[in-house]
Structure formats: C-alpha cells, structure tokens
mmCIF file of C-alpha atoms in Angstrom:
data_model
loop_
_atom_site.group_PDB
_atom_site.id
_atom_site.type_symbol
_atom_site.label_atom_id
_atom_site.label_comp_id
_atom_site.label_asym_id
_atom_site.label_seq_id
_atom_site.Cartn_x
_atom_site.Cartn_y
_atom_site.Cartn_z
ATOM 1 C CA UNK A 8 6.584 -1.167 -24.839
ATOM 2 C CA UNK A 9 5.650 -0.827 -28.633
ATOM 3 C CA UNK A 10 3.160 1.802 -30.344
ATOM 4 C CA UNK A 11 0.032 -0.838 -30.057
ATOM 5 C CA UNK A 12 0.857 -0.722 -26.275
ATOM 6 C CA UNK A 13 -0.030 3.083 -25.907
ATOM 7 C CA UNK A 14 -3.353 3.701 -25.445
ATOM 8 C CA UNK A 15 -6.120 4.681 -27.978
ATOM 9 C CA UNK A 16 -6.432 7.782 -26.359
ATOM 10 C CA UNK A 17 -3.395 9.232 -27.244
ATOM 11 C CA UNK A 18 -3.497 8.198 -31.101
ATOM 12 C CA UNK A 19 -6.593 10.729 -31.539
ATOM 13 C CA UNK A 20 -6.043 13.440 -34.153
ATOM 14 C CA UNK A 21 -6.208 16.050 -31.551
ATOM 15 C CA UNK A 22 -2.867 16.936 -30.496
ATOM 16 C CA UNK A 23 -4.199 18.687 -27.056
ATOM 17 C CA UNK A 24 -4.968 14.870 -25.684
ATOM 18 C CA UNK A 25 -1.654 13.462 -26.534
ATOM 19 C CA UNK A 26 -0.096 16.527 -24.849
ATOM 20 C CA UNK A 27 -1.888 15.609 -21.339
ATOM 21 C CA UNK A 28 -1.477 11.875 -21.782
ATOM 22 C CA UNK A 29 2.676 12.748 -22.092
ATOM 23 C CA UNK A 30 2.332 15.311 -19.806
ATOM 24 C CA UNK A 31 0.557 12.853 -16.776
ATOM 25 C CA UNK A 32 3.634 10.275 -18.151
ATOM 26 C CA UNK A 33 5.965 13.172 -16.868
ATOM 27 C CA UNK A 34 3.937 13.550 -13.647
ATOM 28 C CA UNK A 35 4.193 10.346 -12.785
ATOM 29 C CA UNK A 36 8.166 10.047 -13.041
ATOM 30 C CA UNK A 37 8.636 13.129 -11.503
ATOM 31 C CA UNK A 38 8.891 11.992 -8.133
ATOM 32 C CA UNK A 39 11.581 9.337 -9.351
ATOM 33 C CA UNK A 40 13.813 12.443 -10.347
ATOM 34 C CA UNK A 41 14.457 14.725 -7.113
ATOM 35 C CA UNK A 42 12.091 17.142 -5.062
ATOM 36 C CA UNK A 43 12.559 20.076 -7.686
ATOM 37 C CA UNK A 44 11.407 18.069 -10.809
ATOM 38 C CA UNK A 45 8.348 16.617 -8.394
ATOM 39 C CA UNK A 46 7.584 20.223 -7.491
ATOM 40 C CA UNK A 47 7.362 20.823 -11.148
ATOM 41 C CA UNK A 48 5.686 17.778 -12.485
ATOM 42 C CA UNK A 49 2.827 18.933 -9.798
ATOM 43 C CA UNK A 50 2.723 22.369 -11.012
ATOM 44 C CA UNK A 51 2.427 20.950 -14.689
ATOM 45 C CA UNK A 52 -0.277 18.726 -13.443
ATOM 46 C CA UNK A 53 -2.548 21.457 -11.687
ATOM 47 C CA UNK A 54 -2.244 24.273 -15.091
ATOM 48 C CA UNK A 55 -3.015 21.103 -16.996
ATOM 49 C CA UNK A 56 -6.264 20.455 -14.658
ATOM 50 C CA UNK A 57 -7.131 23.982 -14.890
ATOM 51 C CA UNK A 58 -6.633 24.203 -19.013
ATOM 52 C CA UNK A 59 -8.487 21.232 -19.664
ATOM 53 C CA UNK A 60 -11.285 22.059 -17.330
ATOM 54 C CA UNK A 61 -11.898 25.597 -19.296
ATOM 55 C CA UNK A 62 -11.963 23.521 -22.292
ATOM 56 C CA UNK A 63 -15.404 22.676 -24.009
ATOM 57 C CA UNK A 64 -15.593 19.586 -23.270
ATOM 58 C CA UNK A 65 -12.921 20.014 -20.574
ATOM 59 C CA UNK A 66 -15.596 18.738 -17.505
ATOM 60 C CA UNK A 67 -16.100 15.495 -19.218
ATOM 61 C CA UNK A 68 -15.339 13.166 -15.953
ATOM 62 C CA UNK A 69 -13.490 9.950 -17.047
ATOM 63 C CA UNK A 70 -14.462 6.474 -16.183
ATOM 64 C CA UNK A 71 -12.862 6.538 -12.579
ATOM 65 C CA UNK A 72 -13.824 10.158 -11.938
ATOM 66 C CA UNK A 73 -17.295 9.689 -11.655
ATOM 67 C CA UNK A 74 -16.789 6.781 -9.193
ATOM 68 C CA UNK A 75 -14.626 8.909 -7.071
ATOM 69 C CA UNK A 76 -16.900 12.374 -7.350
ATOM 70 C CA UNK A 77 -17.828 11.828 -3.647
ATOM 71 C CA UNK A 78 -14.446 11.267 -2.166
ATOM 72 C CA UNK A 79 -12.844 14.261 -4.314
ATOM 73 C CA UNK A 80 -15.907 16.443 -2.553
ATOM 74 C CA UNK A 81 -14.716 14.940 0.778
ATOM 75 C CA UNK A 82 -10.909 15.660 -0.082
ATOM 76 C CA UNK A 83 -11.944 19.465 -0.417
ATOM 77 C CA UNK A 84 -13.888 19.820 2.266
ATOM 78 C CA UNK A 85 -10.637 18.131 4.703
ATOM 79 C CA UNK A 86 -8.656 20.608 2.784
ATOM 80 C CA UNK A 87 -10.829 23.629 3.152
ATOM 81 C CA UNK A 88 -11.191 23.076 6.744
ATOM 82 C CA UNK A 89 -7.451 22.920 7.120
ATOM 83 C CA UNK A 90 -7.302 25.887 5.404
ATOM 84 C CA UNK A 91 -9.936 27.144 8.109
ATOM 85 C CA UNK A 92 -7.355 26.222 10.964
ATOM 86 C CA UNK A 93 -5.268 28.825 10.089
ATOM 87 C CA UNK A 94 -7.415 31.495 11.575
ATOM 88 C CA UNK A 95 -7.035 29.779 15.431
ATOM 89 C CA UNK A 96 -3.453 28.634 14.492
ATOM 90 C CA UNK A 97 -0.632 29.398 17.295
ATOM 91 C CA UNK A 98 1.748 29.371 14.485
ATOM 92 C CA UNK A 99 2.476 32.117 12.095
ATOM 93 C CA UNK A 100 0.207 32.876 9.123
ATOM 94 C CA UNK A 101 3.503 32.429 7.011
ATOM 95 C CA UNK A 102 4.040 28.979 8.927
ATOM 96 C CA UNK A 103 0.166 28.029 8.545
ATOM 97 C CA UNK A 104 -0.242 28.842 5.280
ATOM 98 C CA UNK A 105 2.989 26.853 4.030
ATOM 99 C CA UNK A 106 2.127 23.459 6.346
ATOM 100 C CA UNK A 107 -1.464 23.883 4.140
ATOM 101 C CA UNK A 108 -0.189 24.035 1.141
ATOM 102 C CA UNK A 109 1.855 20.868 2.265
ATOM 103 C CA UNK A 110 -1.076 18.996 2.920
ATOM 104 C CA UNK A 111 -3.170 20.503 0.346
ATOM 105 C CA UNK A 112 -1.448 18.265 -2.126
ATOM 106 C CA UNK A 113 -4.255 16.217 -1.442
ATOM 107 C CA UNK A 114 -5.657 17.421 -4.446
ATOM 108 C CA UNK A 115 -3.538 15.814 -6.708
ATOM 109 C CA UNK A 116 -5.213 12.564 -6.249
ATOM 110 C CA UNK A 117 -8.058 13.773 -7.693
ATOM 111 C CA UNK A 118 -6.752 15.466 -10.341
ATOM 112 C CA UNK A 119 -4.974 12.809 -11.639
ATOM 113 C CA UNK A 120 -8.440 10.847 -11.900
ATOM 114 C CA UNK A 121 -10.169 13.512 -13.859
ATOM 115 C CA UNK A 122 -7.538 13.398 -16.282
ATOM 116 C CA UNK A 123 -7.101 9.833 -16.682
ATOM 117 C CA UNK A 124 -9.449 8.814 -18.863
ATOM 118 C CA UNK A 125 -9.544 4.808 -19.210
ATOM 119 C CA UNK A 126 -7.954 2.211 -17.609
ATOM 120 C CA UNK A 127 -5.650 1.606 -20.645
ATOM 121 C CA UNK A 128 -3.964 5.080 -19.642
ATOM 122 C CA UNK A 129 -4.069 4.244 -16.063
ATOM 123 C CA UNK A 130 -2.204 1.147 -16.502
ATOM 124 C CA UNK A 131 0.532 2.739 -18.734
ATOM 125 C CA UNK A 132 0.538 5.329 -16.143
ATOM 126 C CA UNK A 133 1.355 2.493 -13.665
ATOM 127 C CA UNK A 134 4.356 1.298 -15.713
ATOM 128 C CA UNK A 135 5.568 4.466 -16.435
ATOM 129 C CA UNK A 136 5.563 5.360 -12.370
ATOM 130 C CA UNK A 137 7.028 1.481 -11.970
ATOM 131 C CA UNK A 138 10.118 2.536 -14.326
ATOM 132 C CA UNK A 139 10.850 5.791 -12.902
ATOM 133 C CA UNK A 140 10.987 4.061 -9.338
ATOM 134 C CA UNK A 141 13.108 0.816 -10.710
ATOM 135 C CA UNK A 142 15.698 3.724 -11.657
ATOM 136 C CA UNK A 143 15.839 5.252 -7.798
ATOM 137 C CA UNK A 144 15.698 1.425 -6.798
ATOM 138 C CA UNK A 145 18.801 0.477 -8.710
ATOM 139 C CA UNK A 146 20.788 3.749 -7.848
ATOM 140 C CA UNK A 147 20.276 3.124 -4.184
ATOM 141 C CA UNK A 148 21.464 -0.662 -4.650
ATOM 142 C CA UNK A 149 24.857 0.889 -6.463
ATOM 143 C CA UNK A 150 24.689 3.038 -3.024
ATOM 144 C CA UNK A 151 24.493 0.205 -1.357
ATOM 145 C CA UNK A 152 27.532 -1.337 -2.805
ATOM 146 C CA UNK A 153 29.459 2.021 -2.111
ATOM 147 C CA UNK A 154 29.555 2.686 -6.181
ATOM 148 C CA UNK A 155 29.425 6.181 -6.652
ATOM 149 C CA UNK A 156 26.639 7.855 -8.198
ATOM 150 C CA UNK A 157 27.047 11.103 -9.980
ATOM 151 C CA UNK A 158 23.024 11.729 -10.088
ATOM 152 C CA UNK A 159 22.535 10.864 -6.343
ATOM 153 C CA UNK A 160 22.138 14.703 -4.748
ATOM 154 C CA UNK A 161 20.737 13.843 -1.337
ATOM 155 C CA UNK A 162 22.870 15.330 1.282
ATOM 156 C CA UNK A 163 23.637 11.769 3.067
ATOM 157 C CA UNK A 164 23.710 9.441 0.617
ATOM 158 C CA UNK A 165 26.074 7.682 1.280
ATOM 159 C CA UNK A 166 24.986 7.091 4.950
ATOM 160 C CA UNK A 167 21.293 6.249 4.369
ATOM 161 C CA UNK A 168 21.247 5.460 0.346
ATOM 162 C CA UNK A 169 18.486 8.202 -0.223
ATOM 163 C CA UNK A 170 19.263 9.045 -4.185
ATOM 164 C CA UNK A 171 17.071 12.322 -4.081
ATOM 165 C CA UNK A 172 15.580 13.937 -1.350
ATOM 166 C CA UNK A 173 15.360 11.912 2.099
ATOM 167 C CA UNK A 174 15.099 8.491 3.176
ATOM 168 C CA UNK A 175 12.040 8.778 4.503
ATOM 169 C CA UNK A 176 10.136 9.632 1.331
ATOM 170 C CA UNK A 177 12.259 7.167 -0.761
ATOM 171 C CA UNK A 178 11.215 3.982 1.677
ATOM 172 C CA UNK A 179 7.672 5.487 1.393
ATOM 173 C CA UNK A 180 7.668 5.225 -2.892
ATOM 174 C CA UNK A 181 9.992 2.386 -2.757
ATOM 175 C CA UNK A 182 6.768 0.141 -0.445
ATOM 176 C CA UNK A 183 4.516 1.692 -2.949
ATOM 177 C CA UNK A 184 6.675 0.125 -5.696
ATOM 178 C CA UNK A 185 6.766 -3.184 -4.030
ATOM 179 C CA UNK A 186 3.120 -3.532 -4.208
ATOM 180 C CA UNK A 187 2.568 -2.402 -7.615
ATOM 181 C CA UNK A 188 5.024 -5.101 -8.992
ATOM 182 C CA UNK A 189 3.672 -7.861 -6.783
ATOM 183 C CA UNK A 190 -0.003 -7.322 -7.165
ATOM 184 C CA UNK A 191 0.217 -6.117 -11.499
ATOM 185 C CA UNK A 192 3.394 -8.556 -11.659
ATOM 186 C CA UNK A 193 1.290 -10.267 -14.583
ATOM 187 C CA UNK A 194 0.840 -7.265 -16.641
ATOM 188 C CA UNK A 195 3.379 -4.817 -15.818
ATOM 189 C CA UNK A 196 6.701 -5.651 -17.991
ATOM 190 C CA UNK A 197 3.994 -8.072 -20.207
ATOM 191 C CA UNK A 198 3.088 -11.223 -20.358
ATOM 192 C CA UNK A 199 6.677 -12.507 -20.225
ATOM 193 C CA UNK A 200 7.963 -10.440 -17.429
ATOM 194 C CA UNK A 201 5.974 -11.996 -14.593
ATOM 195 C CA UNK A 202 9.568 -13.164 -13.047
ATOM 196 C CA UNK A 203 11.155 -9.985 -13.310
ATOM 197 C CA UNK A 204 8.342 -8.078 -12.003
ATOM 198 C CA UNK A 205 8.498 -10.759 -8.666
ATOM 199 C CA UNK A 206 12.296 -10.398 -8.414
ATOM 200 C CA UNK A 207 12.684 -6.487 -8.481
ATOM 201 C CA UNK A 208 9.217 -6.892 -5.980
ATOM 202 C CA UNK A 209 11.764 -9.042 -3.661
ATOM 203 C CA UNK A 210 14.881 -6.737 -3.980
ATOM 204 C CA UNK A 211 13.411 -3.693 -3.661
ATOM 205 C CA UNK A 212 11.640 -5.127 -0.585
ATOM 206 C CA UNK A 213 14.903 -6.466 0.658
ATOM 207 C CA UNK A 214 16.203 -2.580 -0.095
ATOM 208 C CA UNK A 215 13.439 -0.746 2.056
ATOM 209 C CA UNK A 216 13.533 -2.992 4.811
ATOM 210 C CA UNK A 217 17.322 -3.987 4.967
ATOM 211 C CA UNK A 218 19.059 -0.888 4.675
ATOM 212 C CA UNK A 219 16.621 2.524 4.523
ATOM 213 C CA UNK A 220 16.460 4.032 7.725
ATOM 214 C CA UNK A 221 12.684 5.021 6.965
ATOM 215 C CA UNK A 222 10.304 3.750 9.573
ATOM 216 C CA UNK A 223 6.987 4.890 8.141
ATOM 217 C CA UNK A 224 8.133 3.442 4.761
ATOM 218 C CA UNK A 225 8.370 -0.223 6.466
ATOM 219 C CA UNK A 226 5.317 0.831 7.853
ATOM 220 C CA UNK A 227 3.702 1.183 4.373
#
C-alpha cells in the first residue's frame, strides 16, 4: 500500500488526527496479536473516544455515525439494562459486574464509528484488520503442518492450532476474515489482487472448517 493509498484524513496538518487514524490501525490488529494486546488496543480505543470527544470539535459525528446514532442509543440502553441485572443477580456482585463488563464491549462498535470518519479510513481499516488476521491464518496453517511456532502462546496449540488465545475465538475472526476477502476481494490487496484475495478466502475457509474445533465459528 503506497502513501496515495492512505487516506486524506490522515495527511491533515494536525498531528492529533493522524494519531487516532494510527491508533484505530493498532485497534484493529490487536485482536490478531493475543488477548493481552486486544485488551490493550480496546483500552487505547475507549481514552481515545473519550479525548477526542472533550475536544472542540471532538462531537463532530462522521459519515457512518450519524446513520448509526439510533442503534448506538439502542446498544446503551441493552447495556445499561444488563448493568441493571446485577441488582436481582444470583451470582456475586464481583461475578456480575465482571460478566458486564464482558458484554459491555458492545460499545466498541460504536466507538469505532464515531471515530472513523470516511469510508476511505474504513476501508484501510478493513485491510489493515485483513493483514493482521492473514498473519494468525498462516501461523495456524504452519500449526497445521506440525512446524513449530515460537509466537504461538495458546496453551494447546498444538492440539487445536489456536495461535493466541482459544479456538473458539480464532474460528470466530478467522469466518469474519473469510467474508471480508470474498465480498471486498476486488479492492482489498488492489486491483491486481482479486486472485489472492479468493485463494486466502478458500484456505482460510478450508482452515476454520477442516481443522478448528470451534463450532460457533463454523457457525459464523
């Protein structure tokens, strides 16, 4: 991807835009580098949300926020009734309150649309995500072919070719991959990488299905 790729957004003189454009590139790989650097991609994302909110012109919606103002409302009002629950809860408060803040993740869908501001970004957003996943993809297929991988820390690895984390969650990203390559498999590695968008598509299909244990991800 060259310079004229980026988008215009981040070429503006102030440095505080190309700081969250880099910083939503991080968020968006995070979840392609283990559960700890996820955790802390999402924790980048909400001080980000709250910093650029207390900024002057920090409530400016972008283009897709405005058309999704009435499902962010309805995202906080499922989480604030969740967060209701807790008072008739049979479970602990300790117990409630961490299973909420599980679910209250919720929120970083709509984050992520108030701070992408065009489709330009969203789409080099996309790729960015679609790289970060092509590198779990290809470290589960070494996996798969018993080569060892120093950078693969989930605790049985080897058994069910989860690089980070578990097997469940990687099948999950991994059908999310599939159908980002399929359906943007014209734009996604450029106008010449239409068969290599379809062929990592196939394999990583072949991957999620064929050997990762996750039913809910050959749900997805």
């Amino acid at each position: 991807m060259s310079v004229s790729d980026l988008p215009s957004s981040i070429n503006r003189t102030d440095s505080g835009w190309n700081i969250r454009f880099f910083l939503l590139c991080f968020v968006v790989v995070s979840p392609s580098l283990g559960t700890a650097v996820s955790a802390l991609g999402r924790l980048f994302l909400y001080i980000a949300a709250v910093c650029i909110f207390l900024l002057p012109n920090g409530t400016r919606q972008s283009e897709s926020g405005q058309r999704f103002q009435n499902l962010t409302i309805l995202i906080l009002a499922v989480i604030a009734y969740m967060l209701a629950t807790v008072a008739w809860s049979s479970a602990t408060l300790a117990e409630s309150l961490q299973a909420w803040a599980r679910h209250a993740r919720l929120l970083t869908i709509p984050i992520l649309y108030m701070l992408i501001r065009n489709i330009s970004e969203g789409k080099a957003l996309l790729r960015a995500f679609a790289f970060g996943q092509i590198f779990v993809v290809l470290s589960a297929w070494l996996l798969v072919f018993n080569v060892k991988v120093p950078w693969a820390t989930a605790a049985a690895s080897k058994e069910t070719y989860a690089v980070f984390g578990s097997y469940l969650e990687q099948s999950i990203s991994q059908s999310i991959l599939v159908a980002i390559l399929w359906f943007a498999r014209d734009w996604i590695f450029g106008p010449r990488g239409r068969q290599v968008a379809i062929f990592g598509a196939a394999s990583t299909l072949v991957l999620t299905l064929g050997f990762l244990q996750g039913r809910s991800g050959h749900m997805v």
